[in-house]
Coordinates of C-alpha atoms in Angstrom, one line a residue:
Chain Y
X24 CA 0.2 0.2 0.2
X25 CA 1.5 3.5 -1.1
X26 CA 1.4 5.2 2.3
X27 CA 0.0 8.6 2.6
X28 CA 1.8 10.5 5.6
X29 CA 5.0 9.7 7.4
X30 CA 7.0 11.7 9.6
X31 CA 10.0 13.3 8.4
X32 CA 13.2 12.5 10.3
X33 CA 14.1 16.5 9.7
X34 CA 12.1 17.1 12.9
X35 CA 12.1 15.1 16.1
X36 CA 9.7 12.6 17.4
X37 CA 9.9 12.8 20.9
X38 CA 9.0 16.6 20.7
X39 CA 5.9 18.2 21.2
X40 CA 6.1 21.5 19.8
X41 CA 4.9 24.8 21.9
X42 CA 3.0 26.7 18.8
X43 CA -0.4 27.7 19.9
X44 CA -3.3 25.7 18.0
X45 CA -4.2 26.9 14.4
X46 CA -0.5 28.2 14.3
X47 CA 1.3 27.2 11.5
X48 CA 5.1 27.5 12.1
X49 CA 4.3 23.6 12.4
X50 CA 3.4 23.2 9.1
X51 CA 7.0 25.5 8.2
X52 CA 8.9 23.2 10.3
X53 CA 7.7 20.4 8.7
X54 CA 8.5 21.7 5.1
X55 CA 11.5 22.5 6.2
X56 CA 12.5 19.7 7.6
X57 CA 10.7 17.7 4.7
X58 CA 13.0 19.4 2.1
X59 CA 16.2 18.9 4.2
X60 CA 15.2 15.2 4.6
X61 CA 14.8 15.0 0.4
X62 CA 18.0 17.1 -0.7
X63 CA 19.9 14.3 1.8
X64 CA 21.8 17.1 3.4
X65 CA 20.1 16.6 7.3
X66 CA 23.6 15.4 8.3
X67 CA 25.3 18.5 7.0
X68 CA 22.8 21.5 7.8
X69 CA 23.7 23.6 10.5
X70 CA 20.4 26.0 11.4
X71 CA 20.3 29.6 13.4
X72 CA 17.3 29.6 16.1
X73 CA 16.1 33.6 16.4
X74 CA 14.6 35.7 19.0
X75 CA 10.3 35.0 19.0
X76 CA 8.2 32.0 18.7
X77 CA 10.3 30.0 16.9
X78 CA 13.1 30.4 19.9
X79 CA 12.6 26.7 20.5
X80 CA 13.2 25.5 17.0
X81 CA 16.7 23.9 17.5
X82 CA 14.4 21.4 20.4
X83 CA 12.2 20.6 17.4
X84 CA 14.5 20.3 14.4
X85 CA 16.7 17.2 13.8
X86 CA 19.9 19.2 12.9
X87 CA 22.6 21.2 14.7
X88 CA 21.5 24.6 15.8
X89 CA 22.5 27.7 17.2
X90 CA 20.5 30.1 18.8
X91 CA 20.7 34.1 17.9
X92 CA 20.4 37.2 19.4
X93 CA 17.2 39.1 18.4
X94 CA 17.8 39.7 15.0
X95 CA 21.3 38.6 14.5
X96 CA 20.9 34.7 12.9
X97 CA 22.0 36.6 9.3
X98 CA 25.2 37.5 10.9
X99 CA 25.4 34.1 12.7
X100 CA 24.7 31.8 9.7
X101 CA 27.4 34.5 8.2
X102 CA 29.9 33.0 10.7
X103 CA 28.7 29.6 10.2
X104 CA 28.6 29.0 6.6
X105 CA 32.1 31.6 6.1
X106 CA 34.1 28.5 8.6
X107 CA 31.5 25.7 7.0
X108 CA 31.0 26.5 3.6
X109 CA 29.9 23.1 2.0
X110 CA 27.2 23.2 5.3
X111 CA 23.9 23.4 4.5
X112 CA 23.2 27.1 6.8
X113 CA 19.5 28.6 7.1
X114 CA 17.8 31.0 9.9
X115 CA 14.4 30.6 10.8
X116 CA 13.3 34.1 11.2
X117 CA 10.0 35.9 12.0
X118 CA 8.9 39.7 11.2
X119 CA 9.9 41.4 14.3
X120 CA 13.2 39.1 14.1
X121 CA 13.9 40.2 10.8
X122 CA 11.8 43.3 9.4
X123 CA 12.7 45.3 13.0
X124 CA 15.8 45.1 14.8
X125 CA 17.8 42.6 12.9
X126 CA 17.2 44.4 9.4
X127 CA 20.6 45.8 9.1
X128 CA 21.7 42.1 9.4
X129 CA 19.3 41.0 6.8
X130 CA 19.8 43.5 4.1
X131 CA 23.5 43.2 4.5
X132 CA 23.6 39.4 4.5
X133 CA 21.4 39.4 1.5
X134 CA 24.1 43.0 -0.5
X135 CA 27.2 40.1 0.6
X136 CA 24.9 37.2 -1.6
X137 CA 26.2 35.0 1.6
X138 CA 25.3 31.9 0.5
X139 CA 22.4 30.9 3.1
X140 CA 18.8 30.5 3.6
X141 CA 16.6 32.6 5.3
X142 CA 13.4 31.5 5.9
X143 CA 11.0 33.7 7.1
X144 CA 7.8 33.9 8.6
X145 CA 5.6 36.8 8.9
X146 CA 2.2 36.7 10.4
X147 CA 1.8 40.6 10.8
X148 CA 2.7 40.5 14.5
X149 CA 4.9 40.3 17.6
X150 CA 3.6 36.4 18.1
X151 CA 6.1 35.5 21.3
X152 CA 5.6 38.9 23.6
X153 CA 1.6 38.5 23.0
X154 CA 1.0 40.5 19.8
X155 CA 2.4 43.5 19.4
X156 CA 2.8 46.2 16.6
X157 CA 5.6 44.2 13.9
X158 CA 6.8 45.7 10.8
X159 CA 4.6 44.1 8.9
X160 CA 1.3 45.1 10.4
X161 CA -1.1 46.0 8.3
X162 CA -2.4 49.4 7.8
X163 CA -5.3 49.6 10.0
X164 CA -4.0 45.8 11.6
X165 CA -5.5 46.1 15.7
X166 CA -2.5 44.9 17.6
X167 CA -1.4 45.7 21.6
X168 CA 0.4 48.8 20.5
X169 CA -2.0 50.1 18.1
X170 CA -5.2 49.1 19.5
X171 CA -7.2 51.6 17.1
X172 CA -5.4 49.8 14.0
X173 CA -2.4 50.7 12.9
X174 CA -2.7 54.6 11.9
X175 CA 0.5 55.1 9.3
X176 CA 0.7 58.6 10.1
X177 CA 1.8 57.9 13.6
X178 CA 3.3 54.2 13.7
X179 CA 4.2 54.3 9.6
X180 CA 3.7 51.3 6.8
X181 CA 4.1 48.1 6.7
X182 CA 7.3 46.5 4.9
X183 CA 7.7 44.1 2.3
X184 CA 10.6 42.5 2.9
X185 CA 11.0 40.1 -0.6
X186 CA 10.0 43.0 -2.4
X187 CA 12.7 45.2 -0.4
X188 CA 15.7 42.3 -0.9
X189 CA 15.2 42.9 -4.6
X190 CA 16.1 45.7 -4.6
X191 CA 19.4 44.2 -4.2
X192 CA 22.0 42.4 -6.1
X193 CA 23.5 40.2 -3.9
X194 CA 20.1 37.5 -3.4
X195 CA 20.0 34.7 -6.1
X196 CA 16.1 33.5 -4.7
X197 CA 13.7 35.2 -3.2
X198 CA 10.0 34.1 -3.5
X199 CA 6.8 34.3 -1.2
X200 CA 4.7 31.5 -0.6
X201 CA 1.4 31.6 2.1
X202 CA 0.3 29.0 4.2
X203 CA -3.3 29.0 4.5
X204 CA -3.9 26.4 2.5
X205 CA -2.8 22.8 0.9
X206 CA -2.4 24.4 -2.6
X207 CA -0.3 27.0 -1.2
X208 CA 1.4 24.9 1.6
X209 CA 2.3 22.8 -1.5
X210 CA 3.8 25.9 -3.6
X211 CA 5.3 27.3 -0.6
X212 CA 7.4 23.8 -0.1
X213 CA 8.7 24.3 -3.4
X214 CA 10.3 27.4 -3.4
X215 CA 11.5 26.7 -0.2
X216 CA 13.2 23.3 -2.4
X217 CA 14.5 26.0 -4.4
X218 CA 15.9 28.0 -1.7
X219 CA 18.1 25.5 -0.9
X220 CA 19.0 24.1 -3.9
X221 CA 20.2 27.4 -4.6
X222 CA 22.3 27.8 -1.2
X223 CA 23.5 24.0 -2.5
X224 CA 24.7 25.1 -5.9
X225 CA 26.5 27.8 -4.6
X226 CA 24.4 30.7 -6.1
X227 CA 24.4 33.0 -3.1
X228 CA 21.7 34.1 -0.7
X229 CA 18.2 33.1 -0.9
X230 CA 15.3 33.8 1.1
X231 CA 11.2 32.4 1.3
X232 CA 8.5 34.9 2.8
X233 CA 6.3 32.7 4.1
X234 CA 2.5 34.0 5.0
X235 CA 1.9 33.1 8.6
X236 CA -1.6 32.6 11.1
X237 CA -1.5 33.8 14.4
X238 CA -4.7 32.9 15.6
X239 CA -3.8 33.7 19.5
X240 CA -2.8 37.3 18.7
X241 CA -5.4 38.1 15.9
X242 CA -7.6 37.4 17.9
X243 CA -9.5 34.7 15.5
X244 CA -10.4 30.8 15.1
X245 CA -7.8 28.7 13.2
X246 CA -9.7 28.6 10.1
X247 CA -10.6 32.4 10.6
X248 CA -7.2 33.1 11.0
X249 CA -6.6 31.4 7.7
X250 CA -8.9 33.6 6.2
X251 CA -6.8 36.3 7.1
X252 CA -4.3 35.2 5.4
X253 CA -6.2 34.5 2.5
X254 CA -8.1 38.4 2.6
X255 CA -6.0 40.3 4.0
X256 CA -2.4 39.6 3.8
X257 CA -2.2 37.7 0.7
X258 CA -3.2 41.4 -1.1
X259 CA -0.7 43.0 0.7
X260 CA 2.1 40.6 0.4
X261 CA 1.6 39.1 -2.8
X262 CA 3.0 36.0 -3.6
X263 CA 5.1 33.8 -6.1
X264 CA 9.4 34.6 -7.0
X265 CA 10.7 37.2 -7.4
X266 CA 13.9 36.0 -8.9
X267 CA 15.2 32.2 -9.5
X268 CA 18.4 31.8 -11.0
X269 CA 18.4 30.2 -14.1
X270 CA 18.5 26.5 -14.0
X271 CA 17.2 26.3 -10.3
X272 CA 13.9 23.7 -10.8
Chain O
X29 CA 56.1 46.6 14.6
X30 CA 53.3 48.4 15.0
X31 CA 51.2 46.8 18.6
X32 CA 48.0 46.3 16.2
X33 CA 50.2 44.9 13.4
X34 CA 51.8 42.7 16.3
X35 CA 48.7 41.8 17.3
X36 CA 47.1 40.7 14.4
X37 CA 50.3 38.8 13.1
X38 CA 50.1 36.6 16.4
X39 CA 46.6 36.0 16.1
X40 CA 47.4 34.7 12.9
X41 CA 50.7 32.6 14.3
X42 CA 48.1 31.0 17.0
X43 CA 45.8 29.7 14.3
X44 CA 42.9 31.7 14.4
X45 CA 41.4 32.0 10.2
X46 CA 38.7 33.9 10.7
X47 CA 38.1 37.4 11.8
X48 CA 34.9 39.7 11.4
X49 CA 35.4 43.3 12.3
X50 CA 34.3 46.9 11.8
X51 CA 36.8 49.4 11.1
X52 CA 37.2 52.2 14.0
X53 CA 40.7 54.7 15.2
X54 CA 42.9 53.8 16.5
X55 CA 42.5 49.8 15.7
X56 CA 42.1 49.9 12.3
X57 CA 45.2 48.8 11.7
X58 CA 44.9 45.3 12.8
X59 CA 41.5 45.1 10.8
X60 CA 43.7 46.0 7.6
X61 CA 46.3 43.4 8.2
X62 CA 43.8 40.9 8.9
X63 CA 42.3 42.1 5.2
X64 CA 45.8 42.2 3.8
X65 CA 47.0 38.7 5.2
X66 CA 44.0 36.5 6.2
X67 CA 43.5 35.0 3.0
X68 CA 47.4 34.2 2.4
X69 CA 47.0 31.7 5.5
X70 CA 43.8 30.4 3.6
X71 CA 41.3 32.2 6.3
X72 CA 38.4 34.6 6.0
X73 CA 38.5 38.3 6.7
X74 CA 35.0 39.6 6.9
X75 CA 33.6 43.7 7.2
X76 CA 30.8 43.5 8.8
X77 CA 27.5 46.2 8.4
X78 CA 28.5 46.9 12.4
X79 CA 30.5 45.8 15.2
X80 CA 27.1 44.0 16.5
X81 CA 26.7 42.3 13.2
X82 CA 30.9 41.8 13.5
X83 CA 30.6 39.8 17.0
X84 CA 27.4 37.7 16.0
X85 CA 29.7 36.6 13.4
X86 CA 32.4 35.5 15.8
X87 CA 29.4 34.4 17.8
X88 CA 28.5 32.0 14.8
X89 CA 32.4 31.1 13.5
X90 CA 33.1 30.2 17.2
X91 CA 29.9 27.9 17.5
X92 CA 31.2 26.0 14.3
X93 CA 34.5 25.8 16.2
X94 CA 36.8 28.2 14.7
X95 CA 39.5 29.8 15.9
X96 CA 38.2 33.5 15.0
X97 CA 38.5 36.9 16.4
X98 CA 37.7 40.9 16.1
X99 CA 39.0 44.0 16.8
X100 CA 37.2 47.2 18.2
X101 CA 37.7 50.3 20.2
X102 CA 35.7 51.6 22.4
X103 CA 32.5 52.6 20.9
X104 CA 33.1 49.6 19.0
X105 CA 33.0 47.4 22.2
X106 CA 29.8 49.2 23.6
X107 CA 28.2 47.8 20.5
X108 CA 29.5 44.2 20.7
X109 CA 28.3 43.7 24.5
X110 CA 24.9 42.0 23.5
X111 CA 26.9 39.6 21.7
X112 CA 29.6 39.1 24.1
X113 CA 26.8 38.0 27.0
X114 CA 25.4 35.6 24.4
X115 CA 28.6 34.0 23.6
X116 CA 29.4 34.0 28.1
X117 CA 26.4 32.3 28.0
X118 CA 26.8 29.8 25.5
X119 CA 30.1 29.5 26.4
X120 CA 31.7 30.2 23.2
X121 CA 35.5 30.9 23.2
X122 CA 37.1 34.1 20.9
X123 CA 39.6 36.5 21.5
X124 CA 38.5 40.1 21.2
X125 CA 40.7 43.1 21.2
X126 CA 39.5 46.9 22.4
X127 CA 41.7 49.1 21.5
X128 CA 40.8 51.8 24.3
X129 CA 40.0 55.6 23.6
X130 CA 38.3 58.8 25.4
X131 CA 34.8 58.6 26.2
X132 CA 32.3 58.9 27.3
X133 CA 29.9 58.9 23.8
X134 CA 32.3 59.3 20.7
X135 CA 35.0 60.7 22.9
X136 CA 37.9 61.1 21.2
X137 CA 41.2 59.0 19.1
X138 CA 43.6 59.4 22.2
X139 CA 44.8 56.8 24.6
X140 CA 42.6 55.7 27.6
X141 CA 42.2 52.8 30.4
X142 CA 38.5 54.5 31.0
X143 CA 36.4 50.9 29.7
X144 CA 38.6 49.5 32.6
X145 CA 34.4 48.8 33.9
X146 CA 32.9 47.7 31.5
X147 CA 36.0 45.8 30.2
X148 CA 36.1 43.5 34.0
X149 CA 32.6 43.8 35.1
X150 CA 30.6 42.2 32.6
X151 CA 29.7 45.2 29.8
X152 CA 26.9 43.2 29.0
X153 CA 23.5 41.9 30.9
X154 CA 23.9 38.7 33.0
X155 CA 26.5 37.2 35.7
X156 CA 29.3 36.4 33.1
X157 CA 33.4 37.5 33.5
X158 CA 35.9 37.5 30.2
X159 CA 39.7 37.1 31.0
X160 CA 40.9 40.7 31.0
X161 CA 44.6 40.6 29.8
X162 CA 46.3 44.0 29.7
X163 CA 49.9 44.2 27.9
X164 CA 52.3 47.2 28.6
X165 CA 54.4 46.7 24.9
X166 CA 53.6 45.5 21.8
X167 CA 55.9 42.4 22.6
X168 CA 53.5 41.6 25.2
X169 CA 50.6 42.2 23.2
X170 CA 51.7 39.8 20.8
X171 CA 53.1 37.3 23.6
X172 CA 49.4 37.4 24.8
X173 CA 47.0 37.6 22.0
X174 CA 48.9 34.1 20.8
X175 CA 48.2 33.0 24.2
X176 CA 44.7 34.0 24.0
X177 CA 43.7 31.5 21.8
X178 CA 44.3 28.8 24.3
X179 CA 43.0 30.5 27.2
X180 CA 39.8 30.6 25.2
X181 CA 39.7 27.2 24.3
X182 CA 40.5 25.7 27.4
X183 CA 37.9 27.4 29.3
X184 CA 35.1 28.0 26.4
X185 CA 35.3 31.6 28.0
X186 CA 36.3 35.1 25.6
X187 CA 39.4 36.2 26.4
X188 CA 39.3 40.4 25.9
X189 CA 42.9 41.9 25.5
X190 CA 42.6 45.8 26.8
X191 CA 45.1 47.6 25.3
X192 CA 44.9 51.4 24.4
X193 CA 46.4 53.7 21.7
X194 CA 49.7 53.9 22.5
X195 CA 50.7 50.5 22.9
X196 CA 48.4 49.8 19.5
X197 CA 50.5 52.8 17.7
X198 CA 53.8 52.5 19.4
X199 CA 56.1 50.8 17.2
X200 CA 59.2 48.7 19.1
X201 CA 61.1 45.5 17.8
X202 CA 58.6 42.4 18.0
X203 CA 59.8 39.1 18.4
X204 CA 56.8 36.7 16.9
X205 CA 55.8 33.5 18.5
X206 CA 56.0 30.1 15.6
X207 CA 53.2 29.5 13.3
X208 CA 50.5 27.2 14.8
X209 CA 49.0 24.9 12.2
X210 CA 45.1 24.8 12.8
X211 CA 44.7 21.3 12.0
X212 CA 46.7 20.3 15.0
X213 CA 44.2 22.4 17.6
X214 CA 42.4 20.1 20.0
X215 CA 39.0 19.1 18.5
X216 CA 36.1 20.6 19.7
X217 CA 33.3 18.1 20.1
X218 CA 30.5 20.6 21.3
X219 CA 30.7 22.7 17.8
X220 CA 27.8 22.7 15.3
X221 CA 29.1 21.5 12.4
X222 CA 26.4 19.2 10.8
X223 CA 25.2 16.6 13.1
X224 CA 27.4 13.5 11.1
X225 CA 26.8 10.1 12.7
X226 CA 25.9 11.9 15.9
X227 CA 22.9 10.6 17.0
X228 CA 21.9 13.9 19.3
X229 CA 22.2 16.8 17.8
X230 CA 24.7 19.6 19.1
X231 CA 23.3 23.0 19.9
X232 CA 24.7 26.3 20.7
X233 CA 22.0 28.3 23.1
X234 CA 22.0 30.5 26.2
X235 CA 18.1 30.3 26.9
X236 CA 16.7 28.5 29.5
X237 CA 13.3 29.3 30.3
X238 CA 13.2 27.0 34.1
X239 CA 14.8 28.9 36.4
X240 CA 16.3 26.0 37.9
X241 CA 17.9 25.3 34.7
X242 CA 19.2 28.6 34.1
X243 CA 20.5 28.8 37.7
X244 CA 22.2 25.4 37.2
X245 CA 23.9 27.1 34.3
X246 CA 25.0 30.3 35.9
X247 CA 26.6 27.7 38.9
X248 CA 28.7 25.9 36.1
X249 CA 29.9 29.5 34.8
X250 CA 30.4 30.7 38.3
X251 CA 32.2 27.3 39.3
X252 CA 34.5 28.2 35.5
X253 CA 35.7 31.6 36.9
X254 CA 36.6 30.0 40.3
X255 CA 38.9 28.0 38.2
X256 CA 40.1 30.7 36.2
X257 CA 41.0 33.4 39.0
X258 CA 43.1 29.9 40.2
X259 CA 44.8 29.3 37.5
X260 CA 44.9 32.8 35.4
X261 CA 45.6 35.5 37.5
X262 CA 48.8 37.1 36.0
X263 CA 51.0 40.2 37.2
X264 CA 54.7 41.7 37.2
X265 CA 56.4 43.4 39.9
X266 CA 59.6 45.4 40.0
X267 CA 60.9 46.3 43.3
X268 CA 57.5 45.4 44.7
X269 CA 59.3 43.1 47.9
X270 CA 59.6 45.2 50.8
X271 CA 58.6 48.1 49.3
X272 CA 57.7 50.6 51.7
X273 CA 55.6 52.2 49.0
X274 CA 53.5 50.4 45.7
X275 CA 52.2 52.0 42.5
X276 CA 49.8 49.9 40.6
X277 CA 49.3 50.7 37.0
X278 CA 48.3 49.0 34.2
X279 CA 49.1 48.7 30.5
X280 CA 51.0 51.7 28.6
X281 CA 50.3 53.2 32.1
X282 CA 52.4 51.3 33.9
X283 CA 55.4 52.0 31.7
X284 CA 55.1 55.9 32.8
X285 CA 55.2 54.5 36.2
X286 CA 57.9 52.7 36.0
X287 CA 59.5 55.8 35.1
X288 CA 58.5 57.8 37.6
X289 CA 59.6 55.5 40.1
X290 CA 63.2 55.3 38.9
X291 CA 63.1 58.6 39.6
X292 CA 61.8 58.9 42.7
X293 CA 64.2 56.4 43.8
X294 CA 66.9 57.9 42.2
X295 CA 66.2 61.5 43.8
X296 CA 64.3 60.8 46.6
X297 CA 66.2 57.6 47.6
X298 CA 62.4 56.1 48.9
X299 CA 61.7 52.2 48.3
X300 CA 58.6 52.8 46.3
X301 CA 57.8 49.5 43.7
X302 CA 55.9 48.4 40.8
X303 CA 52.6 46.0 40.7
X304 CA 51.7 45.8 37.5
X305 CA 48.2 43.8 37.1
X306 CA 49.0 41.6 33.7
X307 CA 45.2 40.2 34.2
X308 CA 42.5 42.6 34.8
X309 CA 40.1 39.6 35.8
X310 CA 40.9 37.7 37.5
X311 CA 42.4 40.5 39.0
X312 CA 45.7 39.5 41.1
X313 CA 44.1 40.2 44.5
X314 CA 45.7 38.4 46.6
X315 CA 49.3 39.1 45.7
X316 CA 48.4 42.4 45.7
X317 CA 46.8 42.5 49.3
X318 CA 49.7 40.5 50.7
X319 CA 52.3 43.4 49.3
X320 CA 50.0 46.1 50.0
X321 CA 49.7 45.0 53.6
X322 CA 54.0 44.8 53.8
X323 CA 54.1 48.9 52.7
X324 CA 52.6 52.1 54.0
X325 CA 50.5 53.3 51.0
X326 CA 49.5 52.6 47.6
X327 CA 49.3 54.6 44.7
X328 CA 46.8 54.0 41.3
X329 CA 47.5 55.2 38.7
X330 CA 45.0 55.8 35.3
X331 CA 44.2 56.9 32.4
X332 CA 41.1 57.1 33.8
X333 CA 38.9 59.3 36.6
X334 CA 39.4 56.1 38.9
X335 CA 38.2 52.8 37.5
X336 CA 41.0 50.2 38.8
X337 CA 41.6 51.3 42.0
X338 CA 38.2 50.3 43.0
X339 CA 39.6 46.9 42.7
X340 CA 42.6 47.9 45.0
X341 CA 41.1 49.4 47.1
X342 CA 38.8 45.6 47.7
X343 CA 42.1 43.5 47.3
X344 CA 43.9 46.1 50.2
X345 CA 40.9 45.8 52.3
X346 CA 41.9 49.4 54.4
X347 CA 44.8 47.9 55.2
X348 CA 47.1 50.5 54.2
X349 CA 46.4 53.6 53.0
X350 CA 44.6 53.4 48.9
X351 CA 45.4 57.4 46.8
X352 CA 44.7 57.7 43.4
X353 CA 45.8 59.9 40.2
X354 CA 44.9 59.6 37.1
X355 CA 43.9 61.4 33.8
X356 CA 41.1 61.4 31.4
X357 CA 39.8 61.5 28.0
X358 CA 42.6 60.6 26.4
X359 CA 44.9 63.0 28.7
X360 CA 48.0 60.8 29.1
X361 CA 50.1 61.5 32.4
X362 CA 53.3 63.2 32.8
X363 CA 56.0 61.5 34.4
X364 CA 56.7 64.5 36.4
X365 CA 53.3 64.5 37.1
X366 CA 53.2 60.6 38.1
X367 CA 56.9 61.4 40.7
X368 CA 53.9 64.6 42.2
X369 CA 51.7 61.8 42.9
X370 CA 53.7 59.5 44.4
X371 CA 55.5 61.8 46.8
X372 CA 52.5 63.7 47.4
X373 CA 51.7 59.9 48.9
X374 CA 55.0 59.4 50.5
X375 CA 54.0 62.4 52.6
X376 CA 50.3 61.4 53.3
X377 CA 51.2 57.9 54.6
X378 CA 55.1 58.3 55.7
X379 CA 54.6 58.0 59.8
X380 CA 57.4 60.2 60.2
X381 CA 58.3 63.4 58.8
X382 CA 61.9 62.7 58.0
X383 CA 60.7 60.2 55.3
X384 CA 60.1 63.5 53.4

């Protein structure tokens, strides 16, 4: 009989994650782990966990990992990759981590064409610290620090990270996927695979932005949260590949 | 060689093959030397976008098992404190150089010793210590940098070379230590190099969500620091044994102090000795206390408003008077000023006017 579902050896089966019910971090973890397993690189991968909801990622992935200070994961990954150029090095970062405090680190790692892969989880708020405004929070979106909704006059506009990095020469691969339904999850997995493929082929910096749900802090049921991604986040953050080197499939 | 270049070359000879840094005066020659020579040795030089980024690259490289180094000067060292605290928590070995300039704020470019507190008392958040070594000549700077990598690896701890711009910019003959083959260095089985055939993953981390676990980490760190105190306390003396008065100074200031001491001995016939801490942490408190107890008074000379003097007072514990003379902001005390300070201290602590 053809197996319909099998666990990936890229995740530790003995761990229960701390993620909230309905959060798509678990899906993103699984996609990354599956891709690393399918590419046959689990044993030579070093991951970098960031600060935020994914702070415990090193507890879940079955790869060697380092924990980075808030926003500094791309610098830490740079240090690792320069020492171990034949290893696969990735960071897993949220939007508060990557697009606020760590903006300098991500832009310069991308500009250097650092041969690492960044998995960027965009859930439009600070999840770990209970739902404050992130750089990616939508105009009008209510958070604990924009209680009346984000007003651009007072709090500025959301940042489209993939497009921002697309202005640089350094990146080899840039894409934005979404985790709100099966078809998009499968598409996101293809993006993640191509991002790692680009690194393995030595083409330079790759980043996949993933629109992700935060039912707890959005104050929505899990299914409503998925609809929020589809109806609100996707129009602000268009899906697709922004840059893909020739030959990467 | 210039002090900056001597430190850079000594690091390469110690097997350091990774340098991440950011330009800042007066340490830039060290960075430039690395940029010029690291590739010849198959190593990596990378100019980071900031000191924050540089220290986190050091963190990543150290976690991956490399001998790695960065160098900076005071404002840059402030920016590095976040990463240094994380390295302390994750117990990562690396060698840092801080060529101290006057502060606070942007300050100036002239020599100072006003980062003593930041270097020896933690600097970043949490209970931690760096091994802090303070050379007083380009030769000693080269020797200490060379040795610092072994000390860092032995204890899985950051070692800081606390220099100043007199030392970094001075040009003196330097006998360089022999090159070491990085391949022959001890293995680091804890490093994150990819799981390979290991069943368990290696994790470089400083997060402990349960207070009991963080307590246990801190207990382990403190035990390590006690071991370092027992094994790595360094100092040098000149004429301190049997001296009636002691002068305590470190780094370039110790050389000025020594000139002043010699003048006072010659002109006044006073028995004044120099006690020079080489490791600022661990501070040589016990040997200093021993010497101080046998003296009539202690004078601390610093290029600061008075920072190390606090450690001297703690060591001496009121046994004899402790006086201080210092200049800060990049103004270097003249030998004559140091002589006057010694004479003042002697006058105030001598039991009999005849000693004047």
